[in-house]
C-alpha cells in the first residue's frame, strides 16, 4: 500500500470518527429505551455479573422484553469500565464499530475487486453515509453487524491465501450471530455462499478449515438452544407479521383474503378459494411485498420509516446516489471478478430477508446490513464513468467537479439537518425528558413519602434507574426488575413506584406524581413541566 | 414512399400473430358489458376501447418486428402485453387513453414505412388531431391547471416508478379500477430486471428518441394536477412489454443451456409466473366485479 493511500485512508477514518463521535452523548438528544436498558444491564454486569433481572452473564438479555443478543451489551460493559457510566460510554461501541466498519469496508472491497481507488471511494462514501452515520451514533446492536460482516469477509479472503485468517473469519462470523437477530439469518446465508463459491481454495487449507469449522460449530451449537427457546423467539413473536397483534393495514389485507375465500366458497369453488386465498398464500405474498418494499427508491431517498431513522428532508441515501446505484449495478456485471460480483449481488438480495417477515416495513434499522453494498455500487459507477472519460479531459474535469459539488452540497445539507435540526425535530421519538424528570425528582424526593412514575412514560423504571445511577447491587437485593414489559405495575426502587395512576384518587399530599400531561385533571398546577425540544409538553411533575 | 411491406409474407410469423390476436380477443371481448359491471350501454361504450386494445397489441408486435428485426422478441413481447393486467383492465372499460395509445403506436408504425420527412410530419399532425378528439381529458389539452410544486413532483415521479405502484397498487384509476393489484404482476419483476439488463448494452443513438419519449411520458404523468388519478403513464406499457419480452427470451435460453440446479430454479419460477397469471384472471373475473357491485353506484358511471 503506497503512502498516499495510507494518508487518504487515515483521512477518511478521521472524517468518519469526527462524524460519529462529535457530540455523541448529546445527539441524538437523549438515550431511548433500548439504549438505557443496555446501559443499565451493562453497568449491572460490570458490578454484579448479573443483568437487571438477576441473570448471571446471560447469553440473551431480557432487557425490555425483546431478549437482545448479548454481544453489544458486553461491549458496553467494557466501555463503561473504561469511560465510566455515562451516555458517551453507552454509545461508544456503536460509534467505534462504525469507524472500524469504514476501515473493513476498504479492506473487504479491495480484496473483492483488487482496486485501491474503488476501495477508498467505497469507504469514503460509507464514512459520510447518512444511514451509517445516524445508526453509528446509537447504542443499538444492529449497526455493529456491518463491521463484523465486512471484517469476516475480509478475513475470509485473506484466509484463502493465508489459512490462519480463516480462523479469524470464523470468529467474526461467529460473534456476529450473537450481535443482532437479523445477523442470525444473514450471516449463515453469506457463509454458505462463501463456502460454495470458494470451496476449492478453502480445501487447500484443510488444517485451518477444520479449526475454523470447529469454532463456527461451537458458536452455532450454543446458539441453537437459544434460538429455539421461548426467550430466543420472543423478539420474532414481538415483531413478526404472523402474530395476532398485527398492524391495522395487515389486518385489513388479511380480512380481504378471508372475504375472497368466503365468496369462492359461496360460489361452490372451494378449491379456488384454497389455492388463491388461503392464509399461506396471503403470508407468502405479504412477505414478498415486505421484502420488495426495501428496494423502493422512495424508502431510500425519502423514507416513511420512523422519524428517528433519518433527518428531516432526506432519507437514508443522498439524492445523487440514486442514478449511480443503477449505473453501478450495470457496471458491476462488467467487472472481471465474477465470484465477487455475485457475492455482492447476493448480499444485496439477502439484506432485507429477515426484515421481510416483520411489521413496520420497510425498516431502515432491520435492513441496515444493506450497507456497504450501496457505497460499493456507487463507487463502481463513478470509477467506471471516469474510466470511460479518459480521453475527454475537460469533460472529465467538469463531471468530476459537478459530482463533487453535488455530494458536498448533499452532505452539507445532511450535516446541517443532523447537527442543527435533528434533535428538535425528533426529541419526542427519543423519549426526551425522562432524564430531566428523573434528575428533578431526585432533587425534591426528600419532601415526599413516595414518587409515582407513570408507566405511560414507556419503561420509565429503566430511565430512572439509569439516570439516577441506582446501584445495581442494591437494586438486585430489592428484587430487581419484575418482568419489564409495557404494562408492568410492580417495579419499584427507593421511593419510586412505576405504575399507572389516577391522580384525583391517589393524591394524599405526600406523593409526587410524574406522568404525561393528559394524566392530570384540568386546573392542576404542576411543580415542573418538561418540554420536548420542539416546545410541546412532554412530562408533568405534580405534587399531590 | 413505402419501403417495407414484408411483414405479411412470413407465414409462420403471421400464424403466431393470429394466435396472439385470438388470445388477446378472448381476454378482452367476452362478457365485455358485464365484467366489470356497467350500465345497459356498457358493451357498446367499451367496444371501441376493447378493439383499440387488440389493435394496439398487433401494432406493437409489428413495430418490434420492424424496428428490432426479431420475430421471436416481437411475438413474445406482444403476448406479454396481451397478458398485462393494466392493459387488460384498460381494454375492458371506456378508456380514451387506450385509444390514444393505439393512435400513437399506429403513428410510430407508419413512420417506419414512410421515407419522406414531410409525410412523417403530416402523419404526426394527423395523429395529434385525432388524439385531441379521442382523448380530450388529457390534462395538457386543458388550458387551466395548477402544477405540483417541485417536492410533490419528485414524489410523483418516484411513486410512478415504485414497486408499490408498478406491482401492488395501481391507483391511477380509482373509482371502478382494478386497484388491488399493480400495473403488472409481481412475478414479472425478474423478467423486467433481466430485460433491462439485456437492453442496456444495446442502447445506441437510434434508441435515443424512445428513451426521450419514455421520460417525456414519465415527466408529463407526474405533473398531472389530478395525480394520482392520471392515465398518461399508461402510455409506457409498450416499454414494459418489451422489457418483459427480453426477459422471457433470456429465461428460456437459460432453461436450455444452464445446469440442473438453475433449470430447477427457472422451472419453479415459471410455475409461480403461471400461478400468478391464473390468480389474476380469477381475481379479475370473480372478485373485481363483486367489489365494483358492492362499493359504488356503478350504473351511473360510464367506465
mmCIF file of N, CA, C and O in Angstrom, chain A residues 296-382:
data_model
loop_
_atom_site.group_PDB
_atom_site.id
_atom_site.type_symbol
_atom_site.label_atom_id
_atom_site.label_comp_id
_atom_site.label_asym_id
_atom_site.label_seq_id
_atom_site.Cartn_x
_atom_site.Cartn_y
_atom_site.Cartn_z
ATOM 1 N N UNK A 296 -37.454 0.020 -2.575
ATOM 2 C CA UNK A 296 -38.204 1.140 -3.116
ATOM 3 C C UNK A 296 -37.363 2.428 -3.021
ATOM 4 O O UNK A 296 -36.956 2.815 -1.922
ATOM 5 N N UNK A 297 -37.102 3.096 -4.142
ATOM 6 C CA UNK A 297 -36.292 4.324 -4.079
ATOM 7 C C UNK A 297 -36.863 5.371 -3.130
ATOM 8 O O UNK A 297 -36.112 6.128 -2.510
ATOM 9 N N UNK A 298 -38.187 5.404 -2.994
ATOM 10 C CA UNK A 298 -38.782 6.367 -2.058
ATOM 11 C C UNK A 298 -38.317 6.090 -0.634
ATOM 12 O O UNK A 298 -38.109 7.008 0.153
ATOM 13 N N UNK A 299 -38.198 4.818 -0.291
ATOM 14 C CA UNK A 299 -37.706 4.436 1.040
ATOM 15 C C UNK A 299 -36.256 4.881 1.212
ATOM 16 O O UNK A 299 -35.873 5.426 2.243
ATOM 17 N N UNK A 300 -35.461 4.707 0.195
ATOM 18 C CA UNK A 300 -34.048 5.094 0.285
ATOM 19 C C UNK A 300 -33.886 6.619 0.338
ATOM 20 O O UNK A 300 -33.037 7.129 1.072
ATOM 21 N N UNK A 301 -34.688 7.317 -0.428
ATOM 22 C CA UNK A 301 -34.456 8.766 -0.560
ATOM 23 C C UNK A 301 -35.336 9.621 0.354
ATOM 24 O O UNK A 301 -34.922 10.693 0.779
ATOM 25 N N UNK A 302 -36.544 9.182 0.601
ATOM 26 C CA UNK A 302 -37.455 9.994 1.437
ATOM 27 C C UNK A 302 -37.757 9.286 2.754
ATOM 28 O O UNK A 302 -37.789 9.892 3.791
ATOM 29 N N UNK A 303 -38.048 8.012 2.659
ATOM 30 C CA UNK A 303 -38.353 7.088 3.753
ATOM 31 C C UNK A 303 -39.575 7.466 4.595
ATOM 32 O O UNK A 303 -39.685 8.554 5.135
ATOM 33 N N UNK A 304 -40.509 6.509 4.661
ATOM 34 C CA UNK A 304 -41.683 6.643 5.526
ATOM 35 C C UNK A 304 -41.437 5.922 6.847
ATOM 36 O O UNK A 304 -42.353 5.709 7.624
ATOM 37 N N UNK A 305 -40.220 5.540 7.039
ATOM 38 C CA UNK A 305 -39.813 4.822 8.238
ATOM 39 C C UNK A 305 -39.918 5.767 9.447
ATOM 40 O O UNK A 305 -40.306 6.915 9.316
ATOM 41 N N UNK A 306 -39.566 5.274 10.630
ATOM 42 C CA UNK A 306 -39.608 6.114 11.829
ATOM 43 C C UNK A 306 -38.802 7.401 11.631
ATOM 44 O O UNK A 306 -37.752 7.377 11.001
ATOM 45 N N UNK A 307 -39.298 8.475 12.245
ATOM 46 C CA UNK A 307 -38.620 9.773 12.073
ATOM 47 C C UNK A 307 -37.196 9.756 12.606
ATOM 48 O O UNK A 307 -36.326 10.465 12.119
ATOM 49 N N UNK A 308 -36.986 8.947 13.632
ATOM 50 C CA UNK A 308 -35.651 8.957 14.244
ATOM 51 C C UNK A 308 -34.609 8.221 13.388
ATOM 52 O O UNK A 308 -33.424 8.238 13.707
ATOM 53 N N UNK A 309 -35.080 7.544 12.334
ATOM 54 C CA UNK A 309 -34.143 6.811 11.477
ATOM 55 C C UNK A 309 -33.509 7.668 10.388
ATOM 56 O O UNK A 309 -32.668 7.193 9.640
ATOM 57 N N UNK A 310 -33.964 8.910 10.262
ATOM 58 C CA UNK A 310 -33.398 9.773 9.213
ATOM 59 C C UNK A 310 -33.646 11.232 9.572
ATOM 60 O O UNK A 310 -34.561 11.539 10.333
ATOM 61 N N UNK A 311 -32.884 12.106 8.986
ATOM 62 C CA UNK A 311 -33.095 13.534 9.261
ATOM 63 C C UNK A 311 -34.275 14.034 8.436
ATOM 64 O O UNK A 311 -34.631 13.428 7.421
ATOM 65 N N UNK A 312 -34.854 15.150 8.848
ATOM 66 C CA UNK A 312 -35.974 15.716 8.098
ATOM 67 C C UNK A 312 -35.489 16.182 6.733
ATOM 68 O O UNK A 312 -34.410 16.760 6.623
ATOM 69 N N UNK A 313 -36.291 15.932 5.719
ATOM 70 C CA UNK A 313 -35.974 16.450 4.390
ATOM 71 C C UNK A 313 -35.145 15.528 3.530
ATOM 72 O O UNK A 313 -34.909 15.811 2.364
ATOM 73 N N UNK A 314 -34.696 14.441 4.093
ATOM 74 C CA UNK A 314 -33.997 13.453 3.263
ATOM 75 C C UNK A 314 -34.103 12.075 3.902
ATOM 76 O O UNK A 314 -34.544 11.933 5.046
ATOM 77 N N UNK A 315 -33.704 11.090 3.131
ATOM 78 C CA UNK A 315 -33.852 9.715 3.604
ATOM 79 C C UNK A 315 -32.548 9.111 4.044
ATOM 80 O O UNK A 315 -31.763 9.739 4.754
ATOM 81 N N UNK A 316 -32.312 7.888 3.590
ATOM 82 C CA UNK A 316 -31.161 7.129 4.054
ATOM 83 C C UNK A 316 -29.951 7.290 3.136
ATOM 84 O O UNK A 316 -28.833 7.035 3.534
ATOM 85 N N UNK A 317 -30.230 7.685 1.906
ATOM 86 C CA UNK A 317 -29.150 7.885 0.939
ATOM 87 C C UNK A 317 -29.185 9.327 0.452
ATOM 88 O O UNK A 317 -30.180 10.029 0.630
ATOM 89 N N UNK A 318 -28.115 9.739 -0.201
ATOM 90 C CA UNK A 318 -28.102 11.067 -0.819
ATOM 91 C C UNK A 318 -28.841 11.003 -2.165
ATOM 92 O O UNK A 318 -28.832 9.962 -2.827
ATOM 93 N N UNK A 319 -29.415 12.118 -2.553
ATOM 94 C CA UNK A 319 -30.126 12.148 -3.840
ATOM 95 C C UNK A 319 -29.229 11.745 -5.026
ATOM 96 O O UNK A 319 -29.654 10.984 -5.887
ATOM 97 N N UNK A 320 -27.991 12.241 -5.104
ATOM 98 C CA UNK A 320 -27.156 11.845 -6.260
ATOM 99 C C UNK A 320 -26.816 10.351 -6.268
ATOM 100 O O UNK A 320 -26.378 9.834 -7.295
ATOM 101 N N UNK A 321 -26.988 9.687 -5.120
ATOM 102 C CA UNK A 321 -26.675 8.249 -5.066
ATOM 103 C C UNK A 321 -27.516 7.450 -6.055
ATOM 104 O O UNK A 321 -27.070 6.444 -6.615
ATOM 105 N N UNK A 322 -28.746 7.918 -6.222
ATOM 106 C CA UNK A 322 -29.745 7.105 -6.924
ATOM 107 C C UNK A 322 -29.313 6.688 -8.334
ATOM 108 O O UNK A 322 -29.248 5.483 -8.617
ATOM 109 N N UNK A 323 -28.988 7.647 -9.229
ATOM 110 C CA UNK A 323 -28.583 7.197 -10.575
ATOM 111 C C UNK A 323 -27.322 6.347 -10.546
ATOM 112 O O UNK A 323 -27.190 5.401 -11.335
ATOM 113 N N UNK A 324 -26.407 6.678 -9.624
ATOM 114 C CA UNK A 324 -25.146 5.932 -9.591
ATOM 115 C C UNK A 324 -25.344 4.494 -9.104
ATOM 116 O O UNK A 324 -24.558 3.610 -9.453
ATOM 117 N N UNK A 325 -26.368 4.279 -8.297
ATOM 118 C CA UNK A 325 -26.644 2.900 -7.872
ATOM 119 C C UNK A 325 -27.034 2.066 -9.095
ATOM 120 O O UNK A 325 -26.528 0.957 -9.302
ATOM 121 N N UNK A 326 -27.917 2.614 -9.908
ATOM 122 C CA UNK A 326 -28.333 1.874 -11.105
ATOM 123 C C UNK A 326 -27.165 1.674 -12.071
ATOM 124 O O UNK A 326 -26.974 0.579 -12.615
ATOM 125 N N UNK A 327 -26.394 2.755 -12.266
ATOM 126 C CA UNK A 327 -25.243 2.639 -13.180
ATOM 127 C C UNK A 327 -24.235 1.634 -12.608
ATOM 128 O O UNK A 327 -23.671 0.814 -13.335
ATOM 129 N N UNK A 328 -24.058 1.697 -11.296
ATOM 130 C CA UNK A 328 -23.120 0.788 -10.635
ATOM 131 C C UNK A 328 -23.536 -0.662 -10.805
ATOM 132 O O UNK A 328 -22.704 -1.538 -11.064
ATOM 133 N N UNK A 329 -24.829 -0.915 -10.679
ATOM 134 C CA UNK A 329 -25.319 -2.290 -10.868
ATOM 135 C C UNK A 329 -25.039 -2.754 -12.297
ATOM 136 O O UNK A 329 -24.693 -3.913 -12.534
ATOM 137 N N UNK A 330 -25.169 -1.829 -13.223
ATOM 138 C CA UNK A 330 -24.914 -2.163 -14.623
ATOM 139 C C UNK A 330 -23.426 -2.469 -14.850
ATOM 140 O O UNK A 330 -23.063 -3.472 -15.460
ATOM 141 N N UNK A 331 -22.582 -1.595 -14.313
ATOM 142 C CA UNK A 331 -21.126 -1.788 -14.466
ATOM 143 C C UNK A 331 -20.622 -3.013 -13.694
ATOM 144 O O UNK A 331 -19.601 -3.585 -14.046
ATOM 145 N N UNK A 332 -21.340 -3.344 -12.657
ATOM 146 C CA UNK A 332 -20.908 -4.456 -11.805
ATOM 147 C C UNK A 332 -20.708 -5.723 -12.630
ATOM 148 O O UNK A 332 -19.756 -6.477 -12.428
ATOM 149 N N UNK A 333 -21.616 -5.930 -13.572
ATOM 150 C CA UNK A 333 -21.533 -7.143 -14.377
ATOM 151 C C UNK A 333 -20.362 -7.118 -15.354
ATOM 152 O O UNK A 333 -20.033 -8.127 -15.960
ATOM 153 N N UNK A 334 -19.786 -5.957 -15.505
ATOM 154 C CA UNK A 334 -18.644 -5.865 -16.411
ATOM 155 C C UNK A 334 -17.318 -6.075 -15.666
ATOM 156 O O UNK A 334 -16.257 -6.025 -16.268
ATOM 157 N N UNK A 335 -17.401 -6.250 -14.346
ATOM 158 C CA UNK A 335 -16.183 -6.480 -13.563
ATOM 159 C C UNK A 335 -15.655 -7.887 -13.852
ATOM 160 O O UNK A 335 -16.417 -8.809 -14.136
ATOM 161 N N UNK A 336 -14.339 -8.019 -13.759
ATOM 162 C CA UNK A 336 -13.728 -9.309 -14.050
ATOM 163 C C UNK A 336 -13.938 -10.342 -12.955
ATOM 164 O O UNK A 336 -13.957 -11.533 -13.207
ATOM 165 N N UNK A 337 -14.068 -9.876 -11.727
ATOM 166 C CA UNK A 337 -14.146 -10.801 -10.597
ATOM 167 C C UNK A 337 -15.580 -11.325 -10.462
ATOM 168 O O UNK A 337 -16.362 -10.800 -9.670
ATOM 169 N N UNK A 338 -15.904 -12.367 -11.209
ATOM 170 C CA UNK A 338 -17.288 -12.843 -11.284
ATOM 171 C C UNK A 338 -17.823 -13.279 -9.925
ATOM 172 O O UNK A 338 -18.953 -12.992 -9.573
ATOM 173 N N UNK A 339 -16.997 -14.009 -9.173
ATOM 174 C CA UNK A 339 -17.482 -14.503 -7.881
ATOM 175 C C UNK A 339 -17.747 -13.352 -6.920
ATOM 176 O O UNK A 339 -18.718 -13.354 -6.171
ATOM 177 N N UNK A 340 -16.870 -12.344 -6.974
ATOM 178 C CA UNK A 340 -17.073 -11.170 -6.114
ATOM 179 C C UNK A 340 -18.353 -10.448 -6.500
ATOM 180 O O UNK A 340 -19.102 -9.972 -5.638
ATOM 181 N N UNK A 341 -18.601 -10.384 -7.810
ATOM 182 C CA UNK A 341 -19.812 -9.719 -8.297
ATOM 183 C C UNK A 341 -21.045 -10.416 -7.745
ATOM 184 O O UNK A 341 -21.953 -9.780 -7.205
ATOM 185 N N UNK A 342 -21.060 -11.739 -7.865
ATOM 186 C CA UNK A 342 -22.236 -12.466 -7.397
ATOM 187 C C UNK A 342 -22.358 -12.445 -5.878
ATOM 188 O O UNK A 342 -23.464 -12.426 -5.339
ATOM 189 N N UNK A 343 -21.212 -12.447 -5.203
ATOM 190 C CA UNK A 343 -21.250 -12.339 -3.742
ATOM 191 C C UNK A 343 -21.927 -11.026 -3.331
ATOM 192 O O UNK A 343 -22.800 -10.993 -2.462
ATOM 193 N N UNK A 344 -21.518 -9.953 -4.001
ATOM 194 C CA UNK A 344 -22.071 -8.631 -3.683
ATOM 195 C C UNK A 344 -23.564 -8.559 -4.025
ATOM 196 O O UNK A 344 -24.372 -8.007 -3.249
ATOM 197 N N UNK A 345 -23.911 -9.140 -5.157
ATOM 198 C CA UNK A 345 -25.327 -9.130 -5.559
ATOM 199 C C UNK A 345 -26.182 -9.931 -4.582
ATOM 200 O O UNK A 345 -27.286 -9.505 -4.214
ATOM 201 N N UNK A 346 -25.658 -11.093 -4.182
ATOM 202 C CA UNK A 346 -26.425 -11.909 -3.239
ATOM 203 C C UNK A 346 -26.539 -11.213 -1.893
ATOM 204 O O UNK A 346 -27.575 -11.279 -1.229
ATOM 205 N N UNK A 347 -25.491 -10.534 -1.485
ATOM 206 C CA UNK A 347 -25.536 -9.719 -0.261
ATOM 207 C C UNK A 347 -26.692 -8.714 -0.369
ATOM 208 O O UNK A 347 -27.512 -8.582 0.542
ATOM 209 N N UNK A 348 -26.733 -8.035 -1.500
ATOM 210 C CA UNK A 348 -27.767 -7.034 -1.749
ATOM 211 C C UNK A 348 -29.172 -7.671 -1.695
ATOM 212 O O UNK A 348 -30.126 -7.049 -1.224
ATOM 213 N N UNK A 349 -29.261 -8.905 -2.154
ATOM 214 C CA UNK A 349 -30.567 -9.580 -2.156
ATOM 215 C C UNK A 349 -30.909 -10.191 -0.794
ATOM 216 O O UNK A 349 -32.075 -10.258 -0.418
ATOM 217 N N UNK A 350 -29.891 -10.606 -0.050
ATOM 218 C CA UNK A 350 -30.143 -11.223 1.259
ATOM 219 C C UNK A 350 -30.491 -10.188 2.337
ATOM 220 O O UNK A 350 -31.171 -10.504 3.313
ATOM 221 N N UNK A 351 -29.988 -8.974 2.163
ATOM 222 C CA UNK A 351 -30.043 -7.979 3.247
ATOM 223 C C UNK A 351 -31.423 -7.813 3.891
ATOM 224 O O UNK A 351 -31.531 -7.788 5.123
ATOM 225 N N UNK A 352 -32.517 -7.706 3.121
ATOM 226 C CA UNK A 352 -33.788 -7.473 3.808
ATOM 227 C C UNK A 352 -34.606 -8.737 4.110
ATOM 228 O O UNK A 352 -35.774 -8.624 4.477
ATOM 229 N N UNK A 353 -34.013 -9.908 3.961
ATOM 230 C CA UNK A 353 -34.802 -11.140 4.134
ATOM 231 C C UNK A 353 -35.432 -11.208 5.523
ATOM 232 O O UNK A 353 -36.636 -11.453 5.669
ATOM 233 N N UNK A 354 -34.628 -10.980 6.547
ATOM 234 C CA UNK A 354 -35.191 -11.122 7.896
ATOM 235 C C UNK A 354 -36.193 -10.015 8.199
ATOM 236 O O UNK A 354 -37.171 -10.231 8.910
ATOM 237 N N UNK A 355 -35.971 -8.821 7.636
ATOM 238 C CA UNK A 355 -36.921 -7.725 7.873
ATOM 239 C C UNK A 355 -38.260 -7.987 7.187
ATOM 240 O O UNK A 355 -39.290 -7.449 7.591
ATOM 241 N N UNK A 356 -38.237 -8.844 6.168
ATOM 242 C CA UNK A 356 -39.452 -9.077 5.378
ATOM 243 C C UNK A 356 -40.553 -9.771 6.173
ATOM 244 O O UNK A 356 -41.726 -9.645 5.829
ATOM 245 N N UNK A 357 -40.184 -10.494 7.209
ATOM 246 C CA UNK A 357 -41.220 -11.195 7.988
ATOM 247 C C UNK A 357 -41.672 -10.369 9.192
ATOM 248 O O UNK A 357 -42.405 -10.851 10.035
ATOM 249 N N UNK A 358 -41.217 -9.128 9.262
ATOM 250 C CA UNK A 358 -41.580 -8.298 10.405
ATOM 251 C C UNK A 358 -42.570 -7.203 10.008
ATOM 252 O O UNK A 358 -42.802 -6.973 8.832
ATOM 253 N N UNK A 359 -43.103 -6.576 11.054
ATOM 254 C CA UNK A 359 -44.029 -5.463 10.809
ATOM 255 C C UNK A 359 -43.253 -4.176 10.542
ATOM 256 O O UNK A 359 -42.046 -4.150 10.646
ATOM 257 N N UNK A 360 -43.988 -3.114 10.280
ATOM 258 C CA UNK A 360 -43.395 -1.784 10.085
ATOM 259 C C UNK A 360 -42.309 -1.789 9.013
ATOM 260 O O UNK A 360 -41.169 -1.374 9.254
ATOM 261 N N UNK A 361 -42.633 -2.317 7.881
ATOM 262 C CA UNK A 361 -41.641 -2.337 6.785
ATOM 263 C C UNK A 361 -41.992 -1.263 5.758
ATOM 264 O O UNK A 361 -43.162 -0.885 5.652
ATOM 265 N N UNK A 362 -41.023 -0.788 4.988
ATOM 266 C CA UNK A 362 -39.604 -1.097 5.080
ATOM 267 C C UNK A 362 -38.990 -0.481 6.337
ATOM 268 O O UNK A 362 -39.444 0.556 6.799
ATOM 269 N N UNK A 363 -37.973 -1.133 6.842
ATOM 270 C CA UNK A 363 -37.417 -0.734 8.130
ATOM 271 C C UNK A 363 -35.912 -0.492 7.987
ATOM 272 O O UNK A 363 -35.153 -1.422 7.702
ATOM 273 N N UNK A 364 -35.512 0.749 8.216
ATOM 274 C CA UNK A 364 -34.113 1.133 7.994
ATOM 275 C C UNK A 364 -33.161 0.404 8.934
ATOM 276 O O UNK A 364 -32.053 0.026 8.542
ATOM 277 N N UNK A 365 -33.606 0.194 10.169
ATOM 278 C CA UNK A 365 -32.728 -0.408 11.166
ATOM 279 C C UNK A 365 -32.532 -1.901 10.888
ATOM 280 O O UNK A 365 -31.423 -2.416 10.931
ATOM 281 N N UNK A 366 -33.648 -2.570 10.582
ATOM 282 C CA UNK A 366 -33.574 -4.022 10.384
ATOM 283 C C UNK A 366 -32.908 -4.393 9.063
ATOM 284 O O UNK A 366 -32.580 -5.554 8.851
ATOM 285 N N UNK A 367 -32.767 -3.414 8.171
ATOM 286 C CA UNK A 367 -32.146 -3.736 6.878
ATOM 287 C C UNK A 367 -30.825 -2.986 6.698
ATOM 288 O O UNK A 367 -30.363 -2.811 5.580
ATOM 289 N N UNK A 368 -30.240 -2.561 7.810
ATOM 290 C CA UNK A 368 -29.021 -1.761 7.715
ATOM 291 C C UNK A 368 -27.859 -2.566 7.115
ATOM 292 O O UNK A 368 -26.892 -1.992 6.595
ATOM 293 N N UNK A 369 -27.980 -3.882 7.126
ATOM 294 C CA UNK A 369 -26.914 -4.717 6.569
ATOM 295 C C UNK A 369 -26.830 -4.586 5.041
ATOM 296 O O UNK A 369 -25.935 -5.132 4.409
ATOM 297 N N UNK A 370 -27.741 -3.835 4.452
ATOM 298 C CA UNK A 370 -27.564 -3.427 3.048
ATOM 299 C C UNK A 370 -26.192 -2.764 2.885
ATOM 300 O O UNK A 370 -25.541 -2.904 1.852
ATOM 301 N N UNK A 371 -25.800 -2.005 3.904
ATOM 302 C CA UNK A 371 -24.526 -1.271 3.846
ATOM 303 C C UNK A 371 -23.366 -2.248 3.971
ATOM 304 O O UNK A 371 -23.460 -3.186 4.763
ATOM 305 N N UNK A 372 -22.317 -2.103 3.258
ATOM 306 C CA UNK A 372 -21.976 -1.004 2.359
ATOM 307 C C UNK A 372 -22.194 -1.324 0.879
ATOM 308 O O UNK A 372 -21.438 -0.818 0.043
ATOM 309 N N UNK A 373 -23.170 -2.182 0.542
ATOM 310 C CA UNK A 373 -23.325 -2.544 -0.876
ATOM 311 C C UNK A 373 -23.627 -1.319 -1.736
ATOM 312 O O UNK A 373 -23.091 -1.170 -2.827
ATOM 313 N N UNK A 374 -24.488 -0.427 -1.213
ATOM 314 C CA UNK A 374 -24.813 0.778 -1.988
ATOM 315 C C UNK A 374 -23.537 1.557 -2.318
ATOM 316 O O UNK A 374 -23.340 2.025 -3.439
ATOM 317 N N UNK A 375 -22.710 1.722 -1.308
ATOM 318 C CA UNK A 375 -21.498 2.522 -1.478
ATOM 319 C C UNK A 375 -20.554 1.882 -2.499
ATOM 320 O O UNK A 375 -19.907 2.584 -3.274
ATOM 321 N N UNK A 376 -20.514 0.560 -2.503
ATOM 322 C CA UNK A 376 -19.650 -0.121 -3.479
ATOM 323 C C UNK A 376 -20.227 0.044 -4.886
ATOM 324 O O UNK A 376 -19.491 0.312 -5.850
ATOM 325 N N UNK A 377 -21.559 -0.077 -5.003
ATOM 326 C CA UNK A 377 -22.188 0.121 -6.331
ATOM 327 C C UNK A 377 -21.892 1.535 -6.861
ATOM 328 O O UNK A 377 -21.546 1.718 -8.027
ATOM 329 N N UNK A 378 -22.079 2.512 -5.983
ATOM 330 C CA UNK A 378 -21.869 3.909 -6.407
ATOM 331 C C UNK A 378 -20.403 4.108 -6.820
ATOM 332 O O UNK A 378 -20.118 4.761 -7.833
ATOM 333 N N UNK A 379 -19.513 3.533 -6.049
ATOM 334 C CA UNK A 379 -18.083 3.678 -6.371
ATOM 335 C C UNK A 379 -17.761 3.037 -7.709
ATOM 336 O O UNK A 379 -17.005 3.604 -8.514
ATOM 337 N N UNK A 380 -18.346 1.868 -7.942
ATOM 338 C CA UNK A 380 -18.118 1.193 -9.231
ATOM 339 C C UNK A 380 -18.621 2.088 -10.368
ATOM 340 O O UNK A 380 -17.966 2.235 -11.408
ATOM 341 N N UNK A 381 -19.785 2.713 -10.139
ATOM 342 C CA UNK A 381 -20.354 3.589 -11.173
ATOM 343 C C UNK A 381 -19.437 4.776 -11.433
ATOM 344 O O UNK A 381 -19.107 5.083 -12.584
ATOM 345 N N UNK A 382 -19.013 5.445 -10.373
ATOM 346 C CA UNK A 382 -18.202 6.652 -10.545
ATOM 347 C C UNK A 382 -16.867 6.333 -11.215
ATOM 348 O O UNK A 382 -16.451 7.025 -12.156
#
